[in-house]
Amino acid sequence: MAVLLLLTLPIRLDAHAVLVKSSPAAGSTITGTFLPVSVTFNSKIDAARSKITLVGPGQSEQALAIRGGNAPNTLNAEADHLKPGPYRLEWQVLAIDGHITRGQIPFTVK
Ligand SMILES: [Cu+2]
């Protein structure tokens, strides 16, 4: 029994940040040139050691200034001067368990 506990403990402590929801949502289409960004995870994250990059038409990249959210599991940012075309947000976050996770949120500007 003690051995079983030791084996399962590391798994239970594991708490990588997993994306819960985002604005814009993945696959969504937005209008306008200004874009508020909000990304929420399933665990607390270190906003100072996390980043969001906006990749736009022609693979242009822009690092967005990150603000912590109202909640410790949310990142906020904003982008402006958007032109119509395909975009994606590339996020990389550091969770409180010390693990980095990353992912992409594709969306379209009309
Ligand atoms: Cu982890």
PDB file of C-alpha atoms in Angstrom, residues 33 37 43 77-79 94:
ATOM      1  CA  THR A  33      -9.012  46.327 -35.590  1.00  0.00           C
ATOM      2  CA  VAL A  37      -7.152  38.939 -25.363  1.00  0.00           C
ATOM      3  CA  SER A  43      -4.245  26.350 -12.547  1.00  0.00           C
ATOM      4  CA  ALA A  77      -3.324  41.320 -23.311  1.00  0.00           C
ATOM      5  CA  GLU A  78      -4.450  43.395 -26.237  1.00  0.00           C
ATOM      6  CA  ALA A  79      -3.597  43.875 -29.874  1.00  0.00           C
ATOM      7  CA  LEU A  94       4.678  28.747 -16.511  1.00  0.00           C
TER       8      LEU A  94
END
